[in-house]
Amino acid sequence: MKAAVLTEIRKMAIQDIDKPVVQSGQVLIKIDYVGICGSDVHYYEHGRIGDFVVKEPIILGHECSGTVVEKGEGVKNLRVGDRVVPEPGYACNKCAFCKSGKYNLCEEMIFMATPPVDGSFCEYISYPADMVFKLPENVSTKEGALIEPLAIGIYAAQRGGVFPGSKVLVLGAGCIGLVTMLACKAYGASQVIITDVLDNRLKAADNMGADFTVNTSQKDLHALIADITDDMGMDVVIDCVGISPTINDAVDNCKKGGSIVLVGMGSDGNVSINLNRAISKEIDFTTIFRYRNIFPTALKMVSDGKIDIKNIISHSFDFEDIAGAMEFVMNNKEKVVKAIVKMNKTSAR
Ligand SMILES: [Zn+2]
Ligand SMILES: [Zn+2]
């Protein structure tokens, strides 16, 4: 089968490799669409993210969808021909974290496109069937490839305690900021303000239903929030950037007793924050790491029309052009909201 292999930094080539053999409990999935994630671009450009270092050639890509073409022994939840989305990590189900239900924190997590584990920029993957979800009839395979980033937004909204009537501030209007905004609106937030320093991202946010967009390099965010909340501040603030200025915007604009969810991992992770201000407001801080048990919810929300996810796609590429696609996305980070790769000529709808 064909696979796009990252052979060294900024060198990706389509190679012929062995097609995976489906194991017991697994399904063989013909990949239809794969989204290009910020992490893929980071590995492509730098060969590492923090402690995860690319040491051997690797197949990137983890935001994928496809069609089941073969079943391993014992698989009961899926049929050949089902259009599906695999959750890109599977856990050991044995460690203390798995047993406590927090499988996303598993010590033995095997996560696609995180070295040394291969991802899905290839024709087929074989994957544990219990982590593969059938797409509802009215959800396209293309939308299926967007479920993974959406899951992060939904998890962030849940952890922040967003409920009907909440006033929410989302910092950062990249892909994750946008899916977070969509999730907050779907959970009934009455006002969602989203910020960025790039107007094209704010325009996308506007088109996707933001109540207010603020370019923080030009406008006074605090004044707007004071105005619309009678000086109270926002109930929930979700930071999708992860740098000192946004963390302090979060603290400054969070209501007393409100909650802040930290999603973005910016630069090296060192931030400075005015702790006194945060403590005197008795702010609840939460973080999220990937997601757990969210894919079924995400699929249902898209299927029910509560979230319209497809408009997040800003660029599309064919698998044959994947090397050019990676280079383009790397060089146009400010323009690209979400790039998606069509993996074969006959990709399911
Ligand atoms: Zn991703
Ligand atoms: Zn585990």
CSV table of C-alpha atoms and ligand atoms in Angstrom, one decimal:
chain,number,residue,atom,x,y,z
A,1,MET,CA,0.0,0.0,0.0
A,2,LYS,CA,1.0,3.6,-0.3
A,3,ALA,CA,2.0,5.6,2.7
A,4,ALA,CA,3.4,9.1,3.2
A,5,VAL,CA,6.6,8.7,5.2
A,6,LEU,CA,8.4,11.5,6.9
A,7,THR,CA,12.0,10.4,6.3
A,8,GLU,CA,13.7,13.4,7.7
A,9,ILE,CA,12.8,16.9,8.8
A,10,ARG,CA,10.8,18.5,5.9
A,11,LYS,CA,11.1,15.5,3.7
A,12,MET,CA,8.0,13.5,3.1
A,13,ALA,CA,7.7,10.9,0.4
A,14,ILE,CA,5.0,8.5,-0.7
A,15,GLN,CA,6.4,4.9,-0.4
A,16,ASP,CA,5.2,1.4,-0.9
A,17,ILE,CA,5.0,-0.4,2.4
A,18,ASP,CA,3.3,-3.6,3.6
A,19,LYS,CA,-0.4,-3.4,4.0
A,20,PRO,CA,-1.3,-4.1,7.7
A,21,VAL,CA,-2.7,-7.6,8.5
A,22,VAL,CA,-5.9,-7.3,10.5
A,23,GLN,CA,-5.5,-8.8,14.0
A,24,SER,CA,-8.2,-10.3,16.2
A,25,GLY,CA,-10.4,-7.6,17.6
A,26,GLN,CA,-9.4,-5.1,14.9
A,27,VAL,CA,-10.8,-3.8,11.7
A,28,LEU,CA,-9.0,-2.9,8.5
A,29,ILE,CA,-9.9,0.6,7.5
A,30,LYS,CA,-9.4,2.1,4.1
A,31,ILE,CA,-8.6,5.7,4.9
A,32,ASP,CA,-10.7,8.3,3.1
A,33,TYR,CA,-9.8,11.7,4.6
A,34,VAL,CA,-7.1,12.9,7.0
A,35,GLY,CA,-6.9,16.4,8.5
A,36,ILE,CA,-3.5,18.0,8.9
A,37,CYS,CA,-3.1,18.8,12.6
A,38,GLY,CA,-0.8,21.5,14.1
A,39,SER,CA,1.2,18.6,15.7
A,40,ASP,CA,1.8,17.0,12.3
A,41,VAL,CA,3.2,20.3,11.0
A,42,HIS,CA,5.3,20.6,14.1
A,43,TYR,CA,6.9,17.1,13.7
A,44,TYR,CA,7.3,17.8,10.0
A,45,GLU,CA,9.1,21.1,10.6
A,46,HIS,CA,11.0,20.4,13.8
A,47,GLY,CA,11.1,16.6,14.2
A,48,ARG,CA,9.9,16.8,17.8
A,49,ILE,CA,7.3,18.1,20.2
A,50,GLY,CA,8.7,18.4,23.7
A,51,ASP,CA,9.9,14.9,24.8
A,52,PHE,CA,8.4,13.2,21.7
A,53,VAL,CA,11.2,13.0,19.2
A,54,VAL,CA,11.1,11.5,15.7
A,55,LYS,CA,14.0,9.1,15.6
A,56,GLU,CA,12.9,6.8,12.8
A,57,PRO,CA,10.9,7.4,9.6
A,58,ILE,CA,7.2,7.9,10.7
A,59,ILE,CA,3.8,8.2,9.1
A,60,LEU,CA,2.0,11.3,10.4
A,61,GLY,CA,-1.7,12.0,10.5
A,62,HIS,CA,-4.3,11.2,13.2
A,63,GLU,CA,-7.5,13.1,12.3
A,64,CYS,CA,-8.9,10.4,10.0
A,65,SER,CA,-11.9,8.7,8.7
A,66,GLY,CA,-12.5,5.8,6.3
A,67,THR,CA,-14.4,2.7,5.4
A,68,VAL,CA,-14.2,-0.8,7.1
A,69,VAL,CA,-12.9,-3.3,4.4
A,70,GLU,CA,-12.1,-6.3,6.6
A,71,LYS,CA,-12.9,-7.5,10.1
A,72,GLY,CA,-10.7,-9.4,12.5
A,73,GLU,CA,-11.9,-12.3,14.7
A,74,GLY,CA,-14.5,-11.4,17.3
A,75,VAL,CA,-15.5,-7.9,16.0
A,76,LYS,CA,-19.2,-7.4,16.6
A,77,ASN,CA,-19.7,-3.6,16.6
A,78,LEU,CA,-18.8,-3.0,13.0
A,79,ARG,CA,-19.5,-4.4,9.5
A,80,VAL,CA,-17.6,-4.3,6.3
A,81,GLY,CA,-18.7,-1.2,4.4
A,82,ASP,CA,-19.3,0.9,7.5
A,83,ARG,CA,-18.0,4.4,7.2
A,84,VAL,CA,-16.1,5.1,10.4
A,85,VAL,CA,-13.8,7.3,12.5
A,86,PRO,CA,-11.1,5.8,14.7
A,87,GLU,CA,-10.2,7.6,17.9
A,88,PRO,CA,-6.5,8.0,17.3
A,89,GLY,CA,-5.3,6.7,20.7
A,90,TYR,CA,-5.9,3.4,22.4
A,91,ALA,CA,-5.0,2.7,26.0
A,92,CYS,CA,-3.9,-0.4,27.9
A,93,ASN,CA,-7.2,-0.7,29.9
A,94,LYS,CA,-5.1,-2.1,32.8
A,95,CYS,CA,-3.2,0.7,34.5
A,96,ALA,CA,-4.6,2.7,37.4
A,97,PHE,CA,-5.5,5.6,35.2
A,98,CYS,CA,-7.4,3.4,32.7
A,99,LYS,CA,-9.2,1.7,35.6
A,100,SER,CA,-10.3,5.0,37.1
A,101,GLY,CA,-11.8,5.8,33.7
A,102,LYS,CA,-9.2,8.4,32.7
A,103,TYR,CA,-7.9,6.4,29.8
A,104,ASN,CA,-6.5,9.5,28.1
A,105,LEU,CA,-3.9,9.6,30.9
A,106,CYS,CA,-2.9,5.9,30.3
A,107,GLU,CA,0.8,5.2,30.9
A,108,GLU,CA,0.9,2.9,27.9
A,109,MET,CA,-1.2,5.0,25.5
A,110,ILE,CA,-0.6,4.2,21.8
A,111,PHE,CA,-1.4,7.3,19.9
A,112,MET,CA,-1.3,7.7,16.2
A,113,ALA,CA,1.5,9.9,14.7
A,114,THR,CA,3.2,10.4,18.1
A,115,PRO,CA,6.7,8.9,17.7
A,116,PRO,CA,7.3,6.0,17.4
A,117,VAL,CA,3.7,5.2,16.5
A,118,ASP,CA,2.6,5.5,12.9
A,119,GLY,CA,-0.4,7.5,11.9
A,120,SER,CA,-2.9,7.5,9.0
A,121,PHE,CA,-1.4,9.2,6.0
A,122,CYS,CA,-1.6,5.9,4.2
A,123,GLU,CA,-4.1,3.7,2.4
A,124,TYR,CA,-5.0,1.4,5.2
A,125,ILE,CA,-4.7,1.0,9.0
A,126,SER,CA,-5.7,-1.9,11.2
A,127,TYR,CA,-7.2,-0.6,14.4
A,128,PRO,CA,-8.9,-2.0,17.6
A,129,ALA,CA,-12.6,-2.0,16.8
A,130,ASP,CA,-13.7,-0.8,20.3
A,131,MET,CA,-12.0,2.5,19.4
A,132,VAL,CA,-13.6,2.8,16.0
A,133,PHE,CA,-17.0,4.6,15.7
A,134,LYS,CA,-19.5,4.3,13.0
A,135,LEU,CA,-20.5,7.5,11.2
A,136,PRO,CA,-24.2,8.3,11.4
A,137,GLU,CA,-25.8,8.2,7.9
A,138,ASN,CA,-26.0,12.0,7.6
A,139,VAL,CA,-22.4,12.6,8.6
A,140,SER,CA,-20.0,12.6,5.7
A,141,THR,CA,-16.6,10.9,5.9
A,142,LYS,CA,-15.1,14.3,5.4
A,143,GLU,CA,-16.8,15.6,8.5
A,144,GLY,CA,-15.7,12.4,10.2
A,145,ALA,CA,-12.1,13.5,9.8
A,146,LEU,CA,-12.9,16.6,11.8
A,147,ILE,CA,-14.4,14.8,14.8
A,148,GLU,CA,-10.9,14.5,16.5
A,149,PRO,CA,-10.3,18.2,16.8
A,150,LEU,CA,-14.0,18.8,17.6
A,151,ALA,CA,-13.7,16.3,20.5
A,152,ILE,CA,-11.1,18.6,22.1
A,153,GLY,CA,-13.5,21.6,21.9
A,154,ILE,CA,-16.4,19.6,23.4
A,155,TYR,CA,-14.2,18.3,26.2
A,156,ALA,CA,-13.0,21.8,27.0
A,157,ALA,CA,-16.6,23.1,27.1
A,158,GLN,CA,-17.6,20.2,29.4
A,159,ARG,CA,-14.6,20.7,31.7
A,160,GLY,CA,-15.4,24.5,31.9
A,161,GLY,CA,-18.9,23.7,33.0
A,162,VAL,CA,-20.5,25.6,30.1
A,163,PHE,CA,-24.3,25.4,30.3
A,164,PRO,CA,-27.3,27.3,28.8
A,165,GLY,CA,-26.9,31.0,29.4
A,166,SER,CA,-23.1,30.9,30.1
A,167,LYS,CA,-21.0,33.8,29.0
A,168,VAL,CA,-17.8,32.4,27.5
A,169,LEU,CA,-14.5,33.9,26.4
A,170,VAL,CA,-12.4,31.8,24.0
A,171,LEU,CA,-8.9,33.0,23.6
A,172,GLY,CA,-7.4,32.1,20.2
A,173,ALA,CA,-9.3,31.5,17.0
A,174,GLY,CA,-7.1,28.8,15.4
A,175,CYS,CA,-8.7,25.4,14.7
A,176,ILE,CA,-9.0,24.4,18.4
A,177,GLY,CA,-10.4,27.9,19.4
A,178,LEU,CA,-13.0,27.6,16.7
A,179,VAL,CA,-14.2,24.1,17.6
A,180,THR,CA,-14.3,25.2,21.2
A,181,MET,CA,-16.5,28.1,20.3
A,182,LEU,CA,-18.8,25.7,18.3
A,183,ALA,CA,-19.0,23.4,21.3
A,184,CYS,CA,-19.8,26.2,23.7
A,185,LYS,CA,-22.6,27.5,21.4
A,186,ALA,CA,-24.0,24.0,21.1
A,187,TYR,CA,-24.0,23.7,24.9
A,188,GLY,CA,-26.2,26.8,25.1
A,189,ALA,CA,-23.7,29.5,25.9
A,190,SER,CA,-25.6,32.8,25.4
A,191,GLN,CA,-22.6,34.8,24.4
A,192,VAL,CA,-19.3,33.6,23.1
A,193,ILE,CA,-16.5,36.1,22.6
A,194,ILE,CA,-13.5,34.9,20.6
A,195,THR,CA,-10.1,36.6,20.3
A,196,ASP,CA,-7.1,36.5,18.1
A,197,VAL,CA,-4.5,38.8,16.6
A,198,LEU,CA,-5.2,37.6,13.0
A,199,ASP,CA,-8.2,39.1,11.2
A,200,ASN,CA,-8.6,36.1,8.8
A,201,ARG,CA,-9.2,33.8,11.8
A,202,LEU,CA,-11.6,36.2,13.4
A,203,LYS,CA,-13.5,36.4,10.1
A,204,ALA,CA,-13.8,32.6,10.1
A,205,ALA,CA,-15.0,32.8,13.7
A,206,ASP,CA,-17.6,35.3,12.6
A,207,ASN,CA,-18.8,33.1,9.8
A,208,MET,CA,-19.1,30.2,12.1
A,209,GLY,CA,-21.3,31.9,14.6
A,210,ALA,CA,-19.2,33.8,17.2
A,211,ASP,CA,-21.3,36.5,19.0
A,212,PHE,CA,-18.3,38.8,19.2
A,213,THR,CA,-14.8,38.7,17.7
A,214,VAL,CA,-12.0,40.8,19.1
A,215,ASN,CA,-8.6,41.5,17.6
A,216,THR,CA,-6.7,42.0,20.8
A,217,SER,CA,-3.9,43.8,19.1
A,218,GLN,CA,-6.3,46.6,18.1
A,219,LYS,CA,-9.2,46.6,20.5
A,220,ASP,CA,-9.6,46.7,24.3
A,221,LEU,CA,-11.0,43.3,25.3
A,222,HIS,CA,-11.5,44.2,28.9
A,223,ALA,CA,-13.7,47.3,28.0
A,224,LEU,CA,-15.9,45.2,25.8
A,225,ILE,CA,-16.4,42.5,28.5
A,226,ALA,CA,-17.0,45.1,31.2
A,227,ASP,CA,-19.7,46.5,28.9
A,228,ILE,CA,-21.5,43.3,28.1
A,229,THR,CA,-21.3,41.8,31.6
A,230,ASP,CA,-21.9,44.9,33.7
A,231,ASP,CA,-18.4,44.7,35.0
A,232,MET,CA,-18.9,41.1,36.2
A,233,GLY,CA,-16.6,39.2,33.8
A,234,MET,CA,-17.2,36.0,31.9
A,235,ASP,CA,-18.4,32.8,33.5
A,236,VAL,CA,-16.0,30.6,31.7
A,237,VAL,CA,-12.8,31.4,29.9
A,238,ILE,CA,-11.1,28.8,27.7
A,239,ASP,CA,-7.5,29.6,26.6
A,240,CYS,CA,-6.5,27.9,23.4
A,241,VAL,CA,-3.2,29.7,23.1
A,242,GLY,CA,-1.1,29.1,26.2
A,243,ILE,CA,1.2,32.1,26.5
A,244,SER,CA,1.5,34.7,29.3
A,245,PRO,CA,-0.6,37.5,27.7
A,246,THR,CA,-3.6,35.2,27.0
A,247,ILE,CA,-3.4,33.5,30.5
A,248,ASN,CA,-3.5,37.0,32.0
A,249,ASP,CA,-6.4,38.0,29.7
A,250,ALA,CA,-8.1,34.9,31.0
A,251,VAL,CA,-7.6,35.9,34.7
A,252,ASP,CA,-8.5,39.6,34.1
A,253,ASN,CA,-11.7,38.7,32.3
A,254,CYS,CA,-13.0,35.8,34.3
A,255,LYS,CA,-15.8,36.4,36.7
A,256,LYS,CA,-15.2,36.0,40.4
A,257,GLY,CA,-15.8,32.3,41.2
A,258,GLY,CA,-15.7,31.5,37.4
A,259,SER,CA,-13.7,28.9,35.7
A,260,ILE,CA,-10.7,28.9,33.3
A,261,VAL,CA,-9.8,25.9,31.1
A,262,LEU,CA,-6.3,25.8,29.9
A,263,VAL,CA,-6.1,24.0,26.5
A,264,GLY,CA,-3.3,25.6,24.5
A,265,MET,CA,0.3,24.5,25.0
A,266,GLY,CA,2.3,27.6,23.9
A,267,SER,CA,6.0,27.6,23.3
A,268,ASP,CA,7.9,25.8,26.1
A,269,GLY,CA,5.1,25.9,28.6
A,270,ASN,CA,6.6,28.6,31.0
A,271,VAL,CA,4.0,31.3,31.6
A,272,SER,CA,3.8,34.0,34.2
A,273,ILE,CA,0.5,34.8,35.7
A,274,ASN,CA,-0.7,37.3,38.3
A,275,LEU,CA,-1.6,34.7,40.9
A,276,ASN,CA,-2.9,37.2,43.5
A,277,ARG,CA,-5.5,38.4,41.1
A,278,ALA,CA,-6.5,34.8,40.2
A,279,ILE,CA,-6.7,33.7,43.9
A,280,SER,CA,-8.6,36.8,45.0
A,281,LYS,CA,-11.2,35.9,42.4
A,282,GLU,CA,-11.3,32.3,43.5
A,283,ILE,CA,-11.0,31.1,40.0
A,284,ASP,CA,-11.3,27.3,39.3
A,285,PHE,CA,-8.5,26.3,36.9
A,286,THR,CA,-8.8,23.1,34.8
A,287,THR,CA,-6.6,21.7,32.1
A,288,ILE,CA,-7.4,19.1,29.5
A,289,PHE,CA,-5.2,16.5,27.8
A,290,ARG,CA,-6.7,15.3,24.6
A,291,TYR,CA,-10.1,13.8,25.5
A,292,ARG,CA,-11.9,10.8,26.8
A,293,ASN,CA,-15.3,9.3,25.9
A,294,ILE,CA,-16.1,12.2,23.7
A,295,PHE,CA,-16.2,10.8,20.2
A,296,PRO,CA,-19.8,9.4,20.5
A,297,THR,CA,-21.0,12.7,21.8
A,298,ALA,CA,-19.2,14.6,19.0
A,299,LEU,CA,-20.7,12.4,16.3
A,300,LYS,CA,-24.2,12.8,17.8
A,301,MET,CA,-23.9,16.6,18.0
A,302,VAL,CA,-22.9,16.8,14.3
A,303,SER,CA,-25.5,14.3,13.3
A,304,ASP,CA,-28.2,16.2,15.2
A,305,GLY,CA,-27.2,19.5,13.5
A,306,LYS,CA,-26.1,21.1,16.8
A,307,ILE,CA,-22.7,21.6,15.4
A,308,ASP,CA,-21.8,22.4,11.8
A,309,ILE,CA,-18.2,21.4,11.6
A,310,LYS,CA,-17.5,21.3,7.9
A,311,ASN,CA,-17.0,25.0,7.4
A,312,ILE,CA,-13.8,24.8,9.4
A,313,ILE,CA,-12.1,23.3,6.3
A,314,SER,CA,-10.1,26.1,4.7
A,315,HIS,CA,-7.8,24.1,2.4
A,316,SER,CA,-8.1,20.7,0.6
A,317,PHE,CA,-5.4,18.6,-0.9
A,318,ASP,CA,-5.0,15.2,-2.7
A,319,PHE,CA,-2.9,12.5,-1.2
A,320,GLU,CA,-0.5,12.6,-4.2
A,321,ASP,CA,0.3,16.2,-3.2
A,322,ILE,CA,0.9,15.5,0.4
A,323,ALA,CA,4.5,16.7,0.5
A,324,GLY,CA,3.4,20.0,-1.1
A,325,ALA,CA,0.5,20.2,1.3
A,326,MET,CA,2.7,19.9,4.4
A,327,GLU,CA,5.1,22.5,3.0
A,328,PHE,CA,2.1,24.8,2.2
A,329,VAL,CA,0.6,24.5,5.6
A,330,MET,CA,3.9,25.0,7.3
A,331,ASN,CA,4.5,28.2,5.3
A,332,ASN,CA,0.9,29.5,5.7
A,333,LYS,CA,0.1,28.9,9.3
A,334,GLU,CA,-1.7,32.2,9.6
A,335,LYS,CA,-3.9,31.5,6.6
A,336,VAL,CA,-4.8,27.8,7.1
A,337,VAL,CA,-7.5,27.1,9.6
A,338,LYS,CA,-7.9,23.4,8.8
A,339,ALA,CA,-6.4,21.6,5.8
A,340,ILE,CA,-7.7,18.2,4.9
A,341,VAL,CA,-6.3,15.5,2.6
A,342,LYS,CA,-8.4,13.4,0.3
A,343,MET,CA,-6.7,10.0,0.5
A,344,ASN,CA,-8.0,8.3,-2.6
A,345,LYS,CA,-9.8,9.0,-5.8
A,346,THR,CA,-12.9,7.0,-4.7
A,347,SER,CA,-13.0,8.4,-1.1
A,348,ALA,CA,-16.5,7.9,0.3
A,349,ARG,CA,-18.5,11.0,0.6
B,1,ZN,ZN,-5.1,16.9,16.0
B,2,ZN,ZN,-3.7,2.3,30.8
